[in-house]
Amino acid sequence: TKIMENLIIKNIILFIVFISVGILFSILSLKIIKRIFDKQAKLTDLISNLSFIILSSSSLISLGLIFSKLYNPLFEIIRILEPQNFLIELLKYSFIFLFLSFLSWFIVVFLSITFFSFLTKDINEVEEIKKDNWKISLLISAVIFMLTLLVSNPVVGLLESIIPYPEIPNIF
């Protein structure tokens, strides 16, 4: 039962971290998307724009998909950390993992918009989205989803390569 209690506590810690970070980074990502498309507009004004909603929603789903991959690497960190520096090390690795995941999300969204702009040189995507052209927004969203699915596993590989696994003696 000691192991089960320990697992319950570790999963509660991860639950709290994921809820807190999810809310914080969702707000941050919405502000970034808003800033890309209309620096002066209020978020409440943009909510009536279907194109903005589609693009923001796909960006949030992309962020959620990337962040959902953090569970296993963070659980591994919690599992192998020594009790004496547990909180400091947990915060350090959580920050590194969250930063790299958020950076990955930002790169995916930026590359999706850039890639789409490259393919459609005669269309100004930002202006089209401001004019509520939801078709453009759907296409960019599809590119965001595609790139998210392609990069999410390599992001996990990167995070797992950072985990400080204990040295195992070589017996051969």
Short mmCIF file of C-alpha atoms in Angstrom, two decimals:
data_model
loop_
_atom_site.label_atom_id
_atom_site.label_comp_id
_atom_site.label_asym_id
_atom_site.label_seq_id
_atom_site.Cartn_x
_atom_site.Cartn_y
_atom_site.Cartn_z
CA THR A 1 0.00 0.00 0.00
CA LYS A 2 2.99 2.32 0.52
CA ILE A 3 3.72 2.08 -3.21
CA MET A 4 0.09 2.79 -4.06
CA GLU A 5 -0.02 5.82 -1.76
CA ASN A 6 3.16 7.07 -3.35
CA LEU A 7 1.71 6.61 -6.86
CA ILE A 8 -1.49 8.37 -5.84
CA ILE A 9 0.45 11.36 -4.49
CA LYS A 10 2.67 11.51 -7.58
CA ASN A 11 -0.34 11.41 -9.89
CA ILE A 12 -2.13 14.08 -7.84
CA ILE A 13 0.97 16.28 -8.20
CA LEU A 14 0.95 15.73 -11.96
CA PHE A 15 -2.81 16.39 -12.12
CA ILE A 16 -2.36 19.74 -10.35
CA VAL A 17 0.61 20.64 -12.56
CA PHE A 18 -1.27 19.78 -15.77
CA ILE A 19 -4.43 21.68 -14.80
CA SER A 20 -2.49 24.77 -13.69
CA VAL A 21 -0.19 24.77 -16.68
CA GLY A 22 -3.00 23.96 -19.09
CA ILE A 23 -4.96 27.02 -18.00
CA LEU A 24 -1.91 29.29 -17.96
CA PHE A 25 -0.61 28.20 -21.37
CA SER A 26 -4.09 28.27 -22.94
CA ILE A 27 -4.42 31.92 -21.97
CA LEU A 28 -0.90 32.64 -23.21
CA SER A 29 -1.49 30.85 -26.52
CA LEU A 30 -4.75 32.72 -27.12
CA LYS A 31 -2.96 36.01 -26.53
CA ILE A 32 -0.22 35.02 -28.97
CA ILE A 33 -2.74 34.04 -31.68
CA LYS A 34 -4.68 37.25 -31.06
CA ARG A 35 -1.47 39.25 -31.34
CA ILE A 36 -0.57 37.59 -34.65
CA PHE A 37 -3.89 38.53 -36.23
CA ASP A 38 -4.95 41.76 -34.59
CA LYS A 39 -2.80 43.52 -32.00
CA GLN A 40 -5.36 46.23 -31.26
CA ALA A 41 -8.50 44.11 -31.06
CA LYS A 42 -9.90 42.84 -27.81
CA LEU A 43 -10.32 39.11 -27.43
CA THR A 44 -14.05 39.63 -26.83
CA ASP A 45 -14.30 41.37 -30.25
CA LEU A 46 -12.48 38.53 -32.02
CA ILE A 47 -14.75 35.86 -30.56
CA SER A 48 -17.46 36.85 -33.04
CA ASN A 49 -15.07 36.04 -35.91
CA LEU A 50 -15.58 32.37 -36.86
CA SER A 51 -12.19 32.22 -38.62
CA PHE A 52 -10.38 33.39 -35.52
CA ILE A 53 -12.29 30.86 -33.41
CA ILE A 54 -11.39 28.01 -35.78
CA LEU A 55 -7.72 28.96 -35.83
CA SER A 56 -7.56 29.55 -32.06
CA SER A 57 -9.35 26.28 -31.37
CA SER A 58 -6.98 24.29 -33.55
CA SER A 59 -4.03 26.00 -31.87
CA LEU A 60 -5.36 25.11 -28.43
CA ILE A 61 -5.96 21.50 -29.49
CA SER A 62 -2.41 21.42 -30.86
CA LEU A 63 -1.08 22.72 -27.56
CA GLY A 64 -3.14 20.13 -25.69
CA LEU A 65 -1.87 17.30 -27.89
CA ILE A 66 1.75 18.31 -27.36
CA PHE A 67 1.28 18.83 -23.61
CA SER A 68 -0.54 15.50 -23.27
CA LYS A 69 2.71 13.82 -24.25
CA LEU A 70 4.38 15.26 -21.13
CA TYR A 71 2.82 12.80 -18.71
CA ASN A 72 5.23 9.89 -19.19
CA PRO A 73 8.45 11.93 -19.11
CA LEU A 74 7.27 13.89 -16.05
CA PHE A 75 6.18 10.70 -14.31
CA GLU A 76 9.62 9.23 -14.99
CA ILE A 77 11.22 12.31 -13.44
CA ILE A 78 9.00 11.98 -10.36
CA ARG A 79 9.81 8.28 -10.15
CA ILE A 80 13.60 8.62 -10.24
CA LEU A 81 14.17 11.83 -8.28
CA GLU A 82 15.88 11.56 -4.94
CA PRO A 83 13.80 12.71 -1.93
CA GLN A 84 16.32 15.32 -0.69
CA ASN A 85 16.08 17.62 -3.77
CA PHE A 86 12.70 16.42 -5.01
CA LEU A 87 10.82 19.72 -5.26
CA ILE A 88 13.65 21.75 -6.76
CA GLU A 89 14.49 19.07 -9.33
CA LEU A 90 10.82 18.51 -10.16
CA LEU A 91 10.33 22.23 -10.76
CA LYS A 92 13.51 22.41 -12.85
CA TYR A 93 12.58 19.52 -15.14
CA SER A 94 8.93 20.54 -15.31
CA PHE A 95 9.96 24.02 -16.43
CA ILE A 96 12.37 22.61 -19.04
CA PHE A 97 9.75 20.16 -20.36
CA LEU A 98 7.00 22.79 -20.44
CA PHE A 99 9.25 25.34 -22.13
CA LEU A 100 10.35 22.87 -24.82
CA SER A 101 6.76 21.73 -25.38
CA PHE A 102 5.46 25.29 -25.63
CA LEU A 103 8.32 26.19 -27.96
CA SER A 104 7.39 23.18 -30.10
CA TRP A 105 3.79 24.36 -30.21
CA PHE A 106 4.86 27.87 -31.20
CA ILE A 107 7.09 26.50 -33.96
CA VAL A 108 4.23 24.32 -35.25
CA VAL A 109 1.78 27.24 -35.40
CA PHE A 110 4.36 29.61 -36.90
CA LEU A 111 5.46 27.07 -39.52
CA SER A 112 1.85 26.21 -40.36
CA ILE A 113 1.00 29.82 -41.09
CA THR A 114 4.31 30.39 -42.90
CA PHE A 115 3.93 27.20 -44.96
CA PHE A 116 0.39 28.12 -45.93
CA SER A 117 1.51 31.67 -46.84
CA PHE A 118 4.27 30.20 -49.02
CA LEU A 119 1.75 28.02 -50.87
CA THR A 120 -0.72 30.87 -51.36
CA LYS A 121 1.43 33.87 -52.24
CA ASP A 122 -1.51 35.77 -53.69
CA ILE A 123 -3.57 35.52 -50.47
CA ASN A 124 -2.97 37.53 -47.32
CA GLU A 125 -4.05 35.00 -44.68
CA VAL A 126 -4.14 37.49 -41.83
CA GLU A 127 -6.45 39.82 -43.76
CA GLU A 128 -8.62 36.92 -44.90
CA ILE A 129 -9.04 35.72 -41.32
CA LYS A 130 -9.83 39.28 -40.21
CA LYS A 131 -12.50 39.30 -42.96
CA ASP A 132 -13.81 36.02 -41.46
CA ASN A 133 -12.84 33.75 -44.35
CA TRP A 134 -13.32 30.51 -42.44
CA LYS A 135 -12.13 28.36 -45.37
CA ILE A 136 -8.58 29.73 -45.04
CA SER A 137 -8.78 29.19 -41.30
CA LEU A 138 -9.79 25.54 -41.80
CA LEU A 139 -6.89 24.90 -44.15
CA ILE A 140 -4.37 26.46 -41.77
CA SER A 141 -5.91 24.45 -38.93
CA ALA A 142 -5.44 21.25 -40.92
CA VAL A 143 -1.76 22.10 -41.42
CA ILE A 144 -1.46 22.81 -37.66
CA PHE A 145 -2.97 19.40 -36.85
CA MET A 146 -0.75 17.61 -39.36
CA LEU A 147 2.44 19.20 -38.04
CA THR A 148 1.36 18.62 -34.44
CA LEU A 149 0.86 14.92 -35.08
CA LEU A 150 4.21 14.72 -36.85
CA VAL A 151 6.26 16.48 -34.16
CA SER A 152 4.61 15.27 -30.95
CA ASN A 153 6.51 11.98 -30.73
CA PRO A 154 9.92 13.50 -31.54
CA VAL A 155 9.22 16.08 -28.81
CA VAL A 156 8.70 13.19 -26.38
CA GLY A 157 11.97 11.65 -27.55
CA LEU A 158 13.74 14.94 -26.89
CA LEU A 159 12.23 15.21 -23.41
CA GLU A 160 13.09 11.62 -22.54
CA SER A 161 16.69 12.20 -23.61
CA ILE A 162 16.93 14.91 -20.94
CA ILE A 163 15.80 12.62 -18.08
CA PRO A 164 18.74 11.99 -15.73
CA TYR A 165 18.47 8.22 -15.48
CA PRO A 166 20.79 6.69 -12.87
CA GLU A 167 23.94 5.05 -14.17
CA ILE A 168 23.72 1.29 -14.46
CA PRO A 169 27.03 -0.47 -13.98
CA ASN A 170 28.34 -2.36 -16.97
CA ILE A 171 28.84 -5.98 -15.90
CA PHE A 172 30.50 -7.12 -19.10
#
